[in-house]
Tab-separated table of C-alpha atoms in Angstrom:
chain	number	residue	atom	x	y	z
A	9	UNK	CA	-117.053	-10.738	191.461
A	10	UNK	CA	-118.332	-9.217	194.747
A	11	UNK	CA	-122.041	-9.609	195.268
A	12	UNK	CA	-124.294	-6.576	195.521
A	13	UNK	CA	-127.179	-7.535	197.744
A	14	UNK	CA	-130.501	-5.962	196.767
A	15	UNK	CA	-132.542	-4.230	199.386
A	16	UNK	CA	-135.402	-1.782	199.880
A	17	UNK	CA	-134.702	1.773	200.986
A	18	UNK	CA	-133.132	2.123	204.409
A	19	UNK	CA	-135.495	2.668	207.355
A	20	UNK	CA	-136.266	6.300	208.062
A	21	UNK	CA	-134.315	6.065	211.345
A	22	UNK	CA	-131.013	6.350	209.536
A	23	UNK	CA	-131.998	8.844	206.853
A	24	UNK	CA	-132.172	12.126	208.824
A	25	UNK	CA	-128.657	11.775	210.273
A	26	UNK	CA	-127.079	10.582	207.039
A	27	UNK	CA	-128.870	12.964	204.699
A	28	UNK	CA	-128.405	16.002	206.925
A	29	UNK	CA	-124.696	15.338	207.346
A	30	UNK	CA	-124.204	14.733	203.624
A	31	UNK	CA	-126.056	17.851	202.565
A	32	UNK	CA	-124.033	20.174	204.776
A	33	UNK	CA	-121.568	20.527	201.903
A	34	UNK	CA	-124.394	21.830	199.706
A	35	UNK	CA	-125.346	24.670	202.048
A	36	UNK	CA	-124.109	28.271	201.917
A	37	UNK	CA	-122.482	29.864	204.940
A	38	UNK	CA	-125.066	29.921	207.729
A	39	UNK	CA	-126.075	33.060	209.630
A	40	UNK	CA	-126.122	33.279	213.425
A	41	UNK	CA	-129.090	31.134	214.463
A	42	UNK	CA	-128.876	31.814	218.201
A	43	UNK	CA	-131.668	34.414	217.986
A	44	UNK	CA	-134.037	31.791	216.600
A	45	UNK	CA	-132.808	29.380	219.277
A	46	UNK	CA	-133.698	31.857	221.993
A	47	UNK	CA	-137.150	32.303	220.471
A	48	UNK	CA	-137.655	28.533	220.482
A	49	UNK	CA	-136.582	28.383	224.128
A	50	UNK	CA	-138.875	31.246	225.137
A	51	UNK	CA	-141.816	29.577	223.393
A	52	UNK	CA	-141.027	26.299	225.133
A	53	UNK	CA	-140.961	28.013	228.530
A	54	UNK	CA	-144.283	29.753	227.837
A	55	UNK	CA	-145.948	26.511	226.774
A	56	UNK	CA	-144.219	24.242	229.302
A	57	UNK	CA	-143.209	22.034	226.378
A	58	UNK	CA	-141.962	18.491	226.798
A	59	UNK	CA	-139.747	18.612	223.674
A	60	UNK	CA	-137.276	21.455	223.209
A	61	UNK	CA	-136.040	21.460	219.610
A	62	UNK	CA	-132.894	23.520	219.106
A	63	UNK	CA	-131.380	21.467	216.270
A	64	UNK	CA	-129.384	23.788	214.043
A	65	UNK	CA	-130.267	26.792	216.199
A	66	UNK	CA	-128.262	26.879	219.407
A	67	UNK	CA	-128.124	29.339	222.275
A	68	UNK	CA	-125.631	31.830	223.609
A	69	UNK	CA	-126.170	30.422	227.111
A	70	UNK	CA	-127.273	26.771	227.355
A	71	UNK	CA	-127.574	26.927	231.140
A	72	UNK	CA	-130.954	28.596	230.585
A	73	UNK	CA	-132.291	25.107	229.854
A	74	UNK	CA	-131.207	23.665	233.166
A	75	UNK	CA	-134.256	24.620	235.215
A	76	UNK	CA	-136.859	23.391	232.739
A	77	UNK	CA	-138.284	20.424	234.630
A	78	UNK	CA	-141.055	19.966	232.040
A	79	UNK	CA	-138.622	19.146	229.224
A	80	UNK	CA	-138.116	15.403	228.763
A	81	UNK	CA	-136.699	15.494	225.217
A	82	UNK	CA	-133.849	17.869	224.336
A	83	UNK	CA	-132.504	18.341	220.808
A	84	UNK	CA	-129.267	20.302	220.365
A	85	UNK	CA	-127.819	18.610	217.289
A	86	UNK	CA	-125.826	20.692	214.766
A	87	UNK	CA	-125.082	23.377	217.370
A	88	UNK	CA	-122.105	24.528	219.434
A	89	UNK	CA	-123.418	22.780	222.550
A	90	UNK	CA	-120.298	21.527	224.332
A	91	UNK	CA	-120.753	21.118	228.076
A	92	UNK	CA	-123.124	18.621	229.706
A	93	UNK	CA	-122.800	20.465	233.012
A	94	UNK	CA	-125.126	23.085	231.482
A	95	UNK	CA	-127.985	20.553	231.794
A	96	UNK	CA	-126.797	18.714	234.909
A	97	UNK	CA	-130.057	19.329	236.800
A	98	UNK	CA	-132.244	17.716	234.132
A	99	UNK	CA	-132.373	14.188	235.521
A	100	UNK	CA	-135.891	13.882	234.092
A	101	UNK	CA	-134.587	13.804	230.503
A	102	UNK	CA	-135.547	10.684	228.568
A	103	UNK	CA	-134.198	11.742	225.169
A	104	UNK	CA	-131.038	13.668	224.343
A	105	UNK	CA	-130.170	14.402	220.719
A	106	UNK	CA	-126.771	16.075	220.326
A	107	UNK	CA	-125.349	14.782	217.056
A	108	UNK	CA	-122.686	16.980	215.436
A	109	UNK	CA	-122.347	19.163	218.513
A	110	UNK	CA	-119.066	19.842	220.336
A	111	UNK	CA	-119.242	17.596	223.389
A	112	UNK	CA	-115.849	16.086	224.216
A	113	UNK	CA	-116.512	14.938	227.796
A	114	UNK	CA	-119.396	12.501	228.294
A	115	UNK	CA	-118.902	12.054	232.043
A	116	UNK	CA	-121.794	14.462	232.597
A	117	UNK	CA	-124.187	11.750	231.394
A	118	UNK	CA	-124.066	10.385	234.940
A	119	UNK	CA	-126.431	13.223	235.912
A	120	UNK	CA	-129.017	11.974	233.382
A	121	UNK	CA	-129.878	8.466	234.660
A	122	UNK	CA	-133.331	8.322	233.041
A	123	UNK	CA	-132.158	8.604	229.442
A	124	UNK	CA	-133.783	6.049	227.145
A	125	UNK	CA	-132.494	7.538	223.871
A	126	UNK	CA	-129.117	9.131	223.209
A	127	UNK	CA	-127.797	10.395	219.870
A	128	UNK	CA	-124.194	11.484	220.269
A	129	UNK	CA	-122.632	10.800	216.859
A	130	UNK	CA	-119.999	13.117	215.348
A	131	UNK	CA	-118.920	14.666	218.662
A	132	UNK	CA	-115.503	12.971	218.927
A	133	UNK	CA	-115.575	12.538	222.724
A	134	UNK	CA	-112.409	11.497	224.520
A	135	UNK	CA	-114.203	8.354	225.689
A	136	UNK	CA	-117.574	6.691	225.150
A	137	UNK	CA	-117.239	4.737	228.406
A	138	UNK	CA	-119.671	6.945	230.404
A	139	UNK	CA	-122.505	5.756	228.157
A	140	UNK	CA	-122.247	2.319	229.780
A	141	UNK	CA	-123.596	3.793	233.012
A	142	UNK	CA	-126.985	4.572	231.418
A	143	UNK	CA	-128.786	1.394	232.447
A	144	UNK	CA	-132.130	2.530	231.055
A	145	UNK	CA	-130.852	3.360	227.588
A	146	UNK	CA	-132.833	1.674	224.802
A	147	UNK	CA	-131.593	3.482	221.677
A	148	UNK	CA	-128.083	4.766	220.963
A	149	UNK	CA	-126.578	6.505	217.949
A	150	UNK	CA	-122.797	6.861	217.883
A	151	UNK	CA	-120.085	7.256	215.295
A	152	UNK	CA	-117.588	9.461	213.569
A	153	UNK	CA	-114.598	9.101	211.264
A	154	UNK	CA	-112.357	7.881	214.123
A	155	UNK	CA	-114.930	5.800	216.015
A	156	UNK	CA	-113.342	2.392	216.595
A	157	UNK	CA	-114.450	0.969	219.957
A	158	UNK	CA	-117.810	-0.550	220.911
A	159	UNK	CA	-116.607	-2.377	224.011
A	160	UNK	CA	-118.481	0.037	226.287
A	161	UNK	CA	-121.771	-1.390	224.965
A	162	UNK	CA	-120.951	-5.082	225.455
A	163	UNK	CA	-122.782	-5.315	228.782
A	164	UNK	CA	-125.549	-2.811	228.093
A	165	UNK	CA	-128.178	-5.527	227.893
A	166	UNK	CA	-131.059	-3.041	228.049
A	167	UNK	CA	-129.911	-1.487	224.778
A	168	UNK	CA	-132.230	-2.563	221.974
A	169	UNK	CA	-131.279	-0.356	219.022
A	170	UNK	CA	-127.788	0.696	217.933
A	171	UNK	CA	-127.030	3.061	215.062
A	172	UNK	CA	-123.443	3.502	213.900
A	173	UNK	CA	-123.513	6.456	211.529
A	174	UNK	CA	-119.813	6.385	210.668
A	175	UNK	CA	-116.709	4.571	211.857
A	176	UNK	CA	-113.006	3.999	211.387
A	177	UNK	CA	-112.195	1.161	208.963
A	178	UNK	CA	-110.837	-0.925	211.858
A	179	UNK	CA	-113.997	-0.847	214.001
A	180	UNK	CA	-114.259	-4.306	215.563
A	181	UNK	CA	-117.884	-5.384	215.955
A	182	UNK	CA	-116.772	-8.361	218.043
A	183	UNK	CA	-116.309	-5.995	220.990
A	184	UNK	CA	-120.111	-5.997	221.272
A	185	UNK	CA	-119.710	-9.549	222.528
A	186	UNK	CA	-122.960	-11.475	222.879
A	187	UNK	CA	-125.090	-8.522	223.939
A	188	UNK	CA	-128.469	-10.135	224.529
A	189	UNK	CA	-130.457	-6.911	224.450
A	190	UNK	CA	-129.742	-5.735	220.919
A	191	UNK	CA	-132.642	-6.252	218.515
A	192	UNK	CA	-131.693	-3.775	215.787
A	193	UNK	CA	-128.301	-2.699	214.448
A	194	UNK	CA	-127.938	-0.076	211.705
A	195	UNK	CA	-124.577	0.809	210.169
A	196	UNK	CA	-123.573	3.432	207.623
A	197	UNK	CA	-120.415	2.737	205.625
A	198	UNK	CA	-120.411	-0.963	206.412
A	199	UNK	CA	-118.349	-1.889	203.344
A	200	UNK	CA	-115.167	-1.612	205.446
A	201	UNK	CA	-116.371	-3.776	208.353
A	202	UNK	CA	-116.264	-7.457	209.212
A	203	UNK	CA	-119.913	-8.430	209.769
A	204	UNK	CA	-119.555	-11.964	211.142
A	205	UNK	CA	-119.555	-10.779	214.812
A	206	UNK	CA	-123.219	-9.818	214.387
A	207	UNK	CA	-123.961	-13.541	214.417
A	208	UNK	CA	-122.972	-13.593	218.100
A	209	UNK	CA	-125.903	-11.329	219.064
A	210	UNK	CA	-128.517	-13.883	220.214
A	211	UNK	CA	-131.641	-11.721	219.974
A	212	UNK	CA	-130.827	-9.717	216.854
A	213	UNK	CA	-133.923	-9.257	214.682
A	214	UNK	CA	-133.064	-6.561	212.119
A	215	UNK	CA	-129.885	-5.239	210.501
A	216	UNK	CA	-129.673	-2.271	208.133
A	217	UNK	CA	-126.408	-1.780	206.262
A	218	UNK	CA	-125.290	0.901	203.846
A	219	UNK	CA	-122.112	1.082	201.815
A	220	UNK	CA	-120.380	3.820	199.869
A	221	UNK	CA	-120.034	2.447	196.358
A	222	UNK	CA	-117.932	-0.603	197.185
A	223	UNK	CA	-119.826	-3.875	196.955
A	224	UNK	CA	-119.627	-6.360	199.804
A	225	UNK	CA	-116.914	-8.992	199.528
A	226	UNK	CA	-117.416	-12.756	199.965
A	227	UNK	CA	-117.021	-12.753	203.766
A	228	UNK	CA	-119.520	-9.927	204.236
A	229	UNK	CA	-121.955	-11.517	201.801
A	230	UNK	CA	-121.682	-14.814	203.657
A	231	UNK	CA	-122.419	-13.107	206.986
A	232	UNK	CA	-125.508	-11.455	205.508
A	233	UNK	CA	-126.750	-14.772	204.149
A	234	UNK	CA	-126.165	-16.456	207.509
A	235	UNK	CA	-128.065	-13.740	209.328
A	236	UNK	CA	-130.992	-14.068	206.924
A	237	UNK	CA	-130.939	-17.852	207.300
A	238	UNK	CA	-131.310	-17.310	211.044
A	239	UNK	CA	-134.423	-15.211	210.458
A	240	UNK	CA	-132.807	-11.791	210.824
A	241	UNK	CA	-134.173	-9.134	208.451
A	242	UNK	CA	-131.169	-7.631	206.662
A	243	UNK	CA	-131.519	-4.540	204.460
A	244	UNK	CA	-128.572	-3.421	202.330
A	245	UNK	CA	-128.439	-0.071	200.537
A	246	UNK	CA	-125.832	1.853	198.559
A	247	UNK	CA	-125.389	5.444	199.679
A	248	UNK	CA	-125.264	7.853	196.749
A	249	UNK	CA	-123.595	11.278	196.968
A	250	UNK	CA	-125.997	14.207	197.442
A	251	UNK	CA	-127.019	16.296	194.444
A	252	UNK	CA	-126.574	19.964	195.264
C-alpha cells in the first residue's frame, strides 16, 4: 500500500497562489476592475509608493507604470498584463509578481536586471529561457499545466527558492542538475513527479510537497526518507478541493 507521509500545513508561501487559483471556480463573473486599478496607480503616484499592487485589478494602459522610478515591487497577477515592453524602463524593479497574467514573451526580462523575486506561473510563455539571464534572482515561482522544462534554472546558482505551482506529469526534476544555490523547493501536485533528482541538490535545506489525493508511491516515499535522513526538512500535504 502506498505510504501517506504526515506533515504540518504547507508554508504560507505556497498558499496564496494555490488557494487563489483554486477558488477562481467559486467566484461569480467579475466586473471591470480597471477603474480600481487606475485609482491604485494614482494613489501610488501621489504617495511615491515603493509597492504598486494591481493584483486582480489591471489597467487599460500599463505603459503608465513605466516612468515610476520609485516603484521597486510591481504586482500585476490575475490581470490582462501581457507585454513586458510596457515596463521596459523600470530597471530598478526588485520584485515582479505576474502570476496568471497573459505574458507569452519573457525576453523583456532582460530590461529588468535587478529582479530578486519573480512570480510568473500560469502565463504559458513560449520559453522560460530568458529567466536564466536574471543573475540576481533569489526567488522564482513558475508552473502551469504544460510546464515541463526546468533546464533554464540548472546554472542559476544565485537562485535560493523555487516554487513549482503546477506542472505537466512528465516534468523532469533532473534538469535542475546539481544547482548549488537552491535551499528551498516547493511543489504543488508532486504526486506525478519523480523526486529522486532532488537528492542531487547539494545545499537543499527544505522541501514542501503537495499532492492531489493520490498517495506517494514507494519510489517517492524512499526519496522523501532519503532527503530527511540527509537533514532536509520535508513537508508533505494533501491538497483538498475548495468548498464554495
